[in-house]
N, CA and C atoms as an extended XYZ file, in Angstrom:
174
Properties=species:S:1:pos:R:3:atomname:S:1:resname:S:1:resid:I:1 pbc="F F F"
N        86.457       93.358      119.292 N   MET     1
C        86.191       93.757      117.923 CA  MET     1
C        87.467       93.552      117.108 C   MET     1
N        87.316       92.915      115.961 N   TYR     2
C        88.436       92.746      115.054 CA  TYR     2
C        88.696       94.054      114.323 C   TYR     2
N        89.942       94.251      113.889 N   PHE     3
C        90.285       95.455      113.135 CA  PHE     3
C        89.392       95.606      111.915 C   PHE     3
N        89.087       94.482      111.231 N   THR     4
C        88.272       94.548      110.012 CA  THR     4
C        86.849       94.991      110.298 C   THR     4
N        86.399       94.872      111.526 N   ASP     5
C        85.048       95.314      111.857 CA  ASP     5
C        84.867       96.803      111.589 C   ASP     5
N        85.918       97.580      111.723 N   ARG     6
C        85.814       99.014      111.463 CA  ARG     6
C        85.485       99.273      109.998 C   ARG     6
N        86.153       98.537      109.116 N   GLY     7
C        85.868       98.684      107.691 CA  GLY     7
C        84.467       98.224      107.348 C   GLY     7
N        84.036       97.140      107.973 N   ILE     8
C        82.678       96.637      107.740 CA  ILE     8
C        81.660       97.647      108.240 C   ILE     8
N        81.891       98.208      109.408 N   GLU     9
C        80.986       99.224      109.951 CA  GLU     9
C        80.922      100.446      109.027 C   GLU     9
N        82.067      100.874      108.510 N   GLU    10
C        82.075      102.011      107.597 CA  GLU    10
C        81.286      101.695      106.329 C   GLU    10
N        81.467      100.497      105.808 N   LEU    11
C        80.726      100.076      104.621 CA  LEU    11
C        79.221      100.143      104.875 C   LEU    11
N        78.779       99.625      105.994 N   VAL    12
C        77.357       99.625      106.316 CA  VAL    12
C        76.842      101.054      106.486 C   VAL    12
N        77.615      101.890      107.155 N   GLN    13
C        77.190      103.273      107.370 CA  GLN    13
C        77.112      104.051      106.060 C   GLN    13
N        78.101      103.881      105.193 N   ARG    14
C        78.149      104.659      103.959 CA  ARG    14
C        77.246      104.116      102.860 C   ARG    14
N        77.103      102.789      102.778 N   ARG    15
C        76.416      102.203      101.640 CA  ARG    15
C        75.318      101.235      102.026 C   ARG    15
N        74.939      101.237      103.300 N   GLY    16
C        73.972      100.280      103.805 CA  GLY    16
C        72.603      100.332      103.146 C   GLY    16
N        72.252      101.453      102.567 N   GLU    17
C        70.943      101.597      101.928 CA  GLU    17
C        70.959      101.187      100.455 C   GLU    17
N        72.145      100.967       99.890 N   GLU    18
C        72.252      100.631       98.472 CA  GLU    18
C        71.916       99.169       98.223 C   GLU    18
N        71.455       98.900       97.013 N   THR    19
C        71.252       97.543       96.556 CA  THR    19
C        72.285       97.263       95.479 C   THR    19
N        72.992       96.157       95.609 N   VAL    20
C        74.022       95.817       94.628 CA  VAL    20
C        73.785       94.406       94.109 C   VAL    20
N        74.347       94.121       92.950 N   THR    21
C        74.267       92.774       92.394 CA  THR    21
C        75.566       92.028       92.693 C   THR    21
N        75.499       90.720       92.586 N   LEU    22
C        76.720       89.936       92.753 CA  LEU    22
C        77.685       90.211       91.607 C   LEU    22
N        77.162       90.529       90.440 N   GLU    23
C        78.027       90.894       89.320 CA  GLU    23
C        78.828       92.152       89.656 C   GLU    23
N        78.176       93.149       90.242 N   TRP    24
C        78.856       94.375       90.643 CA  TRP    24
C        79.929       94.057       91.683 C   TRP    24
N        79.569       93.238       92.668 N   LEU    25
C        80.527       92.864       93.709 CA  LEU    25
C        81.731       92.148       93.113 C   LEU    25
N        81.480       91.231       92.186 N   GLY    26
C        82.577       90.528       91.524 CA  GLY    26
C        83.523       91.481       90.818 C   GLY    26
N        82.965       92.461       90.121 N   GLU    27
C        83.799       93.451       89.422 CA  GLU    27
C        84.614       94.275       90.415 C   GLU    27
N        84.003       94.645       91.536 N   GLN    28
C        84.728       95.408       92.555 CA  GLN    28
C        85.871       94.587       93.148 C   GLN    28
N        85.624       93.302       93.381 N   LEU    29
C        86.678       92.438       93.919 CA  LEU    29
C        87.813       92.265       92.912 C   LEU    29
N        87.468       92.110       91.624 N   ARG    30
C        88.512       92.005       90.588 CA  ARG    30
C        89.357       93.277       90.530 C   ARG    30
N        88.694       94.413       90.562 N   THR    31
C        89.411       95.694       90.529 CA  THR    31
C        90.328       95.825       91.736 C   THR    31
N        89.822       95.450       92.909 N   PHE    32
C        90.632       95.521       94.124 CA  PHE    32
C        91.878       94.654       94.008 C   PHE    32
N        91.722       93.423       93.522 N   VAL    33
C        92.871       92.521       93.389 CA  VAL    33
C        93.840       93.034       92.328 C   VAL    33
N        93.333       93.618       91.245 N   ASP    34
C        94.215       94.211       90.236 CA  ASP    34
C        95.083       95.308       90.855 C   ASP    34
N        94.492       96.085       91.745 N   MET    35
C        95.216       97.186       92.384 CA  MET    35
C        96.059       96.719       93.570 C   MET    35
N        95.707       95.569       94.154 N   ASN    36
C        96.358       95.059       95.361 CA  ASN    36
C        96.597       93.563       95.222 C   ASN    36
N        97.497       93.139       94.343 N   PRO    37
C        97.665       91.714       94.073 CA  PRO    37
C        98.062       90.887       95.298 C   PRO    37
N        98.611       91.515       96.304 N   GLU    38
C        98.991       90.771       97.507 CA  GLU    38
C        97.768       90.233       98.261 C   GLU    38
N        96.575       90.730       97.927 N   PHE    39
C        95.342       90.278       98.569 CA  PHE    39
C        94.585       89.245       97.731 C   PHE    39
N        95.221       88.722       96.698 N   GLU    40
C        94.540       87.768       95.812 CA  GLU    40
C        94.018       86.552       96.576 C   GLU    40
N        94.840       85.963       97.430 N   THR    41
C        94.424       84.755       98.149 CA  THR    41
C        93.256       85.020       99.101 C   THR    41
N        93.300       86.040       99.961 N   PRO    42
C        92.146       86.252      100.839 CA  PRO    42
C        90.869       86.611      100.083 C   PRO    42
N        90.988       87.359       98.986 N   ILE    43
C        89.800       87.709       98.204 CA  ILE    43
C        89.236       86.457       97.544 C   ILE    43
N        90.113       85.593       97.044 N   GLU    44
C        89.667       84.326       96.453 CA  GLU    44
C        88.937       83.481       97.496 C   GLU    44
N        89.461       83.432       98.697 N   ARG    45
C        88.816       82.662       99.771 CA  ARG    45
C        87.459       83.251      100.126 C   ARG    45
N        87.382       84.577      100.206 N   LEU    46
C        86.113       85.236      100.500 CA  LEU    46
C        85.100       84.946       99.395 C   LEU    46
N        85.506       85.093       98.147 N   ALA    47
C        84.596       84.847       97.031 CA  ALA    47
C        84.104       83.404       97.027 C   ALA    47
N        84.990       82.472       97.291 N   THR    48
C        84.598       81.059       97.341 CA  THR    48
C        83.630       80.819       98.485 C   THR    48
N        83.890       81.398       99.634 N   TRP    49
C        83.013       81.252      100.788 CA  TRP    49
C        81.629       81.825      100.481 C   TRP    49
N        81.584       83.007       99.865 N   LEU    50
C        80.304       83.611       99.505 CA  LEU    50
C        79.563       82.777       98.470 C   LEU    50
N        80.288       82.225       97.496 N   ALA    51
C        79.669       81.444       96.437 CA  ALA    51
C        79.040       80.164       96.967 C   ALA    51
N        79.642       79.570       97.965 N   ARG    52
C        79.157       78.295       98.489 CA  ARG    52
C        78.000       78.455       99.461 C   ARG    52
N        77.798       79.663       99.914 N   GLY    53
C        76.664       79.915      100.805 CA  GLY    53
C        76.673       79.069      102.041 C   GLY    53
N        75.595       78.359      102.260 N   ASP    54
C        75.479       77.578      103.484 CA  ASP    54
C        75.782       76.098      103.267 C   ASP    54
N        76.584       75.773      102.245 N   GLU    55
C        77.048       74.402      102.086 CA  GLU    55
C        77.963       74.055      103.247 C   GLU    55
N        78.046       72.789      103.560 N   ASP    56
C        78.939       72.361      104.647 CA  ASP    56
C        80.377       72.603      104.268 C   ASP    56
N        81.160       73.100      105.211 N   ASP    57
C        82.598       73.270      104.997 CA  ASP    57
C        83.261       71.905      104.984 C   ASP    57
N        84.221       71.753      104.099 N   GLU    58
C        84.942       70.480      104.013 CA  GLU    58
C        86.299       70.583      104.619 C   GLU    58
């Protein structure tokens, strides 16, 4: 198990029943990066990966 799996598990346990929009998620990611600028690159990579969906990786 990766360390990040704990955070993912907590997210699912606490908010797994909620429905969210991608707009809401985008705002949460922006807020997170504003508060934690050192995570800008990984958040950008995650957002790009999510946006591309199941397109082939280049």
